[in-house]
Amino acid sequence: MNFCVFQGTFNPIHNAHLRVANYVCDKFGFEKILFIPAYEPPHKSYNPDLTAHRYRMVELAIQSNKNFEISDIEYKRKGKSYTYLTISELYKNLKIEEKIGFIIGTDAFKNIETWYETDKLKKLVKFIVFIREDKFNISDYNYLKEKGYDFEFQPLPYENISSTGLRKKIESGEDISNLVPSQVKEYIEENELYKN
């Protein structure tokens, strides 16, 4: 199988996530984009009460796309969702023909050396990196190539939607119809999420 992982907190999943996944699927010809919601993200604070809701929203957002699939691998394992453990488990459990693709933004990628077992992880995946900053300079990342990280940057224009910004909009009662799939919007409203 030739596939790509899109791991994240997805709190909530939004249209920019789906746009990136579609772009990667089309450009690289992956059979699957595997969405992996983090059970307990190691680099972010999170609300355990939203854990099941985050998973369900990803399910709803991707249900109509035959190339998208959700994995509960981190929900079964519980505890902190370390990428290295997840990717290692995928290699054990699936018939993988090529190196796994891994979607990531520059905001996370610039801290990649702080990730758990990063020296082992870099041998297992090809990072597909999307620019999520205004003052991007490709040469700032050259040192990571020298350290053996396999990655390439993608030219998809930066779309400034963030889950943090979305939660603030929901809390203040702003309309988010153009930022999330309709099923996700309905789910948020029905379950009164992010209202505080």
PDB file of N, CA and C in Angstrom, residues 142-178:
ATOM      1  N   ASN A 142      17.631  23.933   5.617  1.00  0.00           N
ATOM      2  CA  ASN A 142      18.681  23.127   4.974  1.00  0.00           C
ATOM      3  C   ASN A 142      19.388  22.199   5.956  1.00  0.00           C
ATOM      4  N   TYR A 143      19.569  22.666   7.184  1.00  0.00           N
ATOM      5  CA  TYR A 143      20.295  21.862   8.173  1.00  0.00           C
ATOM      6  C   TYR A 143      19.579  20.546   8.467  1.00  0.00           C
ATOM      7  N   LEU A 144      18.245  20.522   8.302  1.00  0.00           N
ATOM      8  CA  LEU A 144      17.503  19.280   8.546  1.00  0.00           C
ATOM      9  C   LEU A 144      17.778  18.253   7.449  1.00  0.00           C
ATOM     10  N   LYS A 145      17.963  18.718   6.213  1.00  0.00           N
ATOM     11  CA  LYS A 145      18.354  17.800   5.122  1.00  0.00           C
ATOM     12  C   LYS A 145      19.702  17.167   5.461  1.00  0.00           C
ATOM     13  N   GLU A 146      20.617  18.007   5.949  1.00  0.00           N
ATOM     14  CA  GLU A 146      21.959  17.521   6.283  1.00  0.00           C
ATOM     15  C   GLU A 146      21.911  16.491   7.412  1.00  0.00           C
ATOM     16  N   LYS A 147      20.880  16.587   8.253  1.00  0.00           N
ATOM     17  CA  LYS A 147      20.744  15.646   9.367  1.00  0.00           C
ATOM     18  C   LYS A 147      19.943  14.403   8.977  1.00  0.00           C
ATOM     19  N   GLY A 148      19.571  14.307   7.708  1.00  0.00           N
ATOM     20  CA  GLY A 148      18.934  13.078   7.226  1.00  0.00           C
ATOM     21  C   GLY A 148      17.425  13.076   7.191  1.00  0.00           C
ATOM     22  N   TYR A 149      16.787  14.224   7.409  1.00  0.00           N
ATOM     23  CA  TYR A 149      15.329  14.285   7.290  1.00  0.00           C
ATOM     24  C   TYR A 149      14.951  14.343   5.815  1.00  0.00           C
ATOM     25  N   ASP A 150      13.977  13.530   5.435  1.00  0.00           N
ATOM     26  CA  ASP A 150      13.502  13.448   4.057  1.00  0.00           C
ATOM     27  C   ASP A 150      12.233  14.296   3.966  1.00  0.00           C
ATOM     28  N   PHE A 151      12.302  15.418   3.246  1.00  0.00           N
ATOM     29  CA  PHE A 151      11.129  16.298   3.189  1.00  0.00           C
ATOM     30  C   PHE A 151      11.133  17.136   1.918  1.00  0.00           C
ATOM     31  N   GLU A 152       9.947  17.595   1.575  1.00  0.00           N
ATOM     32  CA  GLU A 152       9.834  18.591   0.508  1.00  0.00           C
ATOM     33  C   GLU A 152       8.691  19.541   0.834  1.00  0.00           C
ATOM     34  N   PHE A 153       8.884  20.790   0.437  1.00  0.00           N
ATOM     35  CA  PHE A 153       7.882  21.816   0.685  1.00  0.00           C
ATOM     36  C   PHE A 153       6.874  21.850  -0.464  1.00  0.00           C
ATOM     37  N   GLN A 154       5.653  22.203  -0.123  1.00  0.00           N
ATOM     38  CA  GLN A 154       4.590  22.251  -1.120  1.00  0.00           C
ATOM     39  C   GLN A 154       4.158  23.693  -1.374  1.00  0.00           C
ATOM     40  N   PRO A 155       3.841  24.005  -2.634  1.00  0.00           N
ATOM     41  CA  PRO A 155       3.544  25.393  -3.004  1.00  0.00           C
ATOM     42  C   PRO A 155       2.095  25.830  -2.765  1.00  0.00           C
ATOM     43  N   LEU A 156       1.278  24.965  -2.173  1.00  0.00           N
ATOM     44  CA  LEU A 156      -0.122  25.334  -1.946  1.00  0.00           C
ATOM     45  C   LEU A 156      -0.177  26.605  -1.100  1.00  0.00           C
ATOM     46  N   PRO A 157      -0.861  27.656  -1.580  1.00  0.00           N
ATOM     47  CA  PRO A 157      -0.886  28.913  -0.822  1.00  0.00           C
ATOM     48  C   PRO A 157      -1.425  28.718   0.597  1.00  0.00           C
ATOM     49  N   TYR A 158      -0.785  29.412   1.522  1.00  0.00           N
ATOM     50  CA  TYR A 158      -1.141  29.334   2.936  1.00  0.00           C
ATOM     51  C   TYR A 158      -2.552  29.855   3.154  1.00  0.00           C
ATOM     52  N   GLU A 159      -3.375  29.034   3.778  1.00  0.00           N
ATOM     53  CA  GLU A 159      -4.745  29.422   4.092  1.00  0.00           C
ATOM     54  C   GLU A 159      -4.834  29.601   5.598  1.00  0.00           C
ATOM     55  N   ASN A 160      -5.068  30.805   6.015  1.00  0.00           N
ATOM     56  CA  ASN A 160      -4.962  31.123   7.436  1.00  0.00           C
ATOM     57  C   ASN A 160      -6.229  30.734   8.209  1.00  0.00           C
ATOM     58  N   ILE A 161      -6.452  29.418   8.279  1.00  0.00           N
ATOM     59  CA  ILE A 161      -7.508  28.893   9.156  1.00  0.00           C
ATOM     60  C   ILE A 161      -6.787  28.076  10.216  1.00  0.00           C
ATOM     61  N   SER A 162      -7.079  28.330  11.461  1.00  0.00           N
ATOM     62  CA  SER A 162      -6.497  27.500  12.517  1.00  0.00           C
ATOM     63  C   SER A 162      -7.625  27.004  13.410  1.00  0.00           C
ATOM     64  N   SER A 163      -7.407  25.847  14.014  1.00  0.00           N
ATOM     65  CA  SER A 163      -8.411  25.312  14.937  1.00  0.00           C
ATOM     66  C   SER A 163      -8.591  26.238  16.139  1.00  0.00           C
ATOM     67  N   THR A 164      -7.491  26.860  16.571  1.00  0.00           N
ATOM     68  CA  THR A 164      -7.575  27.804  17.699  1.00  0.00           C
ATOM     69  C   THR A 164      -8.490  28.976  17.338  1.00  0.00           C
ATOM     70  N   GLY A 165      -8.272  29.540  16.150  1.00  0.00           N
ATOM     71  CA  GLY A 165      -9.106  30.651  15.680  1.00  0.00           C
ATOM     72  C   GLY A 165     -10.564  30.244  15.532  1.00  0.00           C
ATOM     73  N   LEU A 166     -10.774  29.036  15.046  1.00  0.00           N
ATOM     74  CA  LEU A 166     -12.142  28.530  14.886  1.00  0.00           C
ATOM     75  C   LEU A 166     -12.856  28.427  16.225  1.00  0.00           C
ATOM     76  N   ARG A 167     -12.158  27.904  17.220  1.00  0.00           N
ATOM     77  CA  ARG A 167     -12.776  27.767  18.542  1.00  0.00           C
ATOM     78  C   ARG A 167     -13.180  29.134  19.097  1.00  0.00           C
ATOM     79  N   LYS A 168     -12.342  30.130  18.862  1.00  0.00           N
ATOM     80  CA  LYS A 168     -12.663  31.495  19.326  1.00  0.00           C
ATOM     81  C   LYS A 168     -13.890  32.035  18.608  1.00  0.00           C
ATOM     82  N   LYS A 169     -13.982  31.768  17.303  1.00  0.00           N
ATOM     83  CA  LYS A 169     -15.141  32.230  16.533  1.00  0.00           C
ATOM     84  C   LYS A 169     -16.431  31.582  17.047  1.00  0.00           C
ATOM     85  N   ILE A 170     -16.357  30.275  17.322  1.00  0.00           N
ATOM     86  CA  ILE A 170     -17.531  29.551  17.817  1.00  0.00           C
ATOM     87  C   ILE A 170     -17.953  30.111  19.175  1.00  0.00           C
ATOM     88  N   GLU A 171     -16.958  30.341  20.023  1.00  0.00           N
ATOM     89  CA  GLU A 171     -17.241  30.861  21.368  1.00  0.00           C
ATOM     90  C   GLU A 171     -17.919  32.223  21.313  1.00  0.00           C
ATOM     91  N   SER A 172     -17.502  33.026  20.330  1.00  0.00           N
ATOM     92  CA  SER A 172     -18.079  34.384  20.232  1.00  0.00           C
ATOM     93  C   SER A 172     -19.331  34.422  19.343  1.00  0.00           C
ATOM     94  N   GLY A 173     -19.764  33.243  18.866  1.00  0.00           N
ATOM     95  CA  GLY A 173     -21.016  33.177  18.104  1.00  0.00           C
ATOM     96  C   GLY A 173     -20.901  33.544  16.636  1.00  0.00           C
ATOM     97  N   GLU A 174     -19.677  33.595  16.108  1.00  0.00           N
ATOM     98  CA  GLU A 174     -19.503  33.926  14.685  1.00  0.00           C
ATOM     99  C   GLU A 174     -19.868  32.742  13.807  1.00  0.00           C
ATOM    100  N   ASP A 175     -20.247  33.050  12.572  1.00  0.00           N
ATOM    101  CA  ASP A 175     -20.622  32.003  11.617  1.00  0.00           C
ATOM    102  C   ASP A 175     -19.357  31.327  11.077  1.00  0.00           C
ATOM    103  N   ILE A 176     -19.334  29.991  11.110  1.00  0.00           N
ATOM    104  CA  ILE A 176     -18.152  29.255  10.620  1.00  0.00           C
ATOM    105  C   ILE A 176     -18.502  28.393   9.402  1.00  0.00           C
ATOM    106  N   SER A 177     -19.634  28.695   8.769  1.00  0.00           N
ATOM    107  CA  SER A 177     -20.130  27.864   7.659  1.00  0.00           C
ATOM    108  C   SER A 177     -19.121  27.679   6.542  1.00  0.00           C
ATOM    109  N   ASN A 178     -18.324  28.714   6.269  1.00  0.00           N
ATOM    110  CA  ASN A 178     -17.372  28.627   5.148  1.00  0.00           C
ATOM    111  C   ASN A 178     -16.017  28.059   5.583  1.00  0.00           C
TER     112      ASN A 178
END
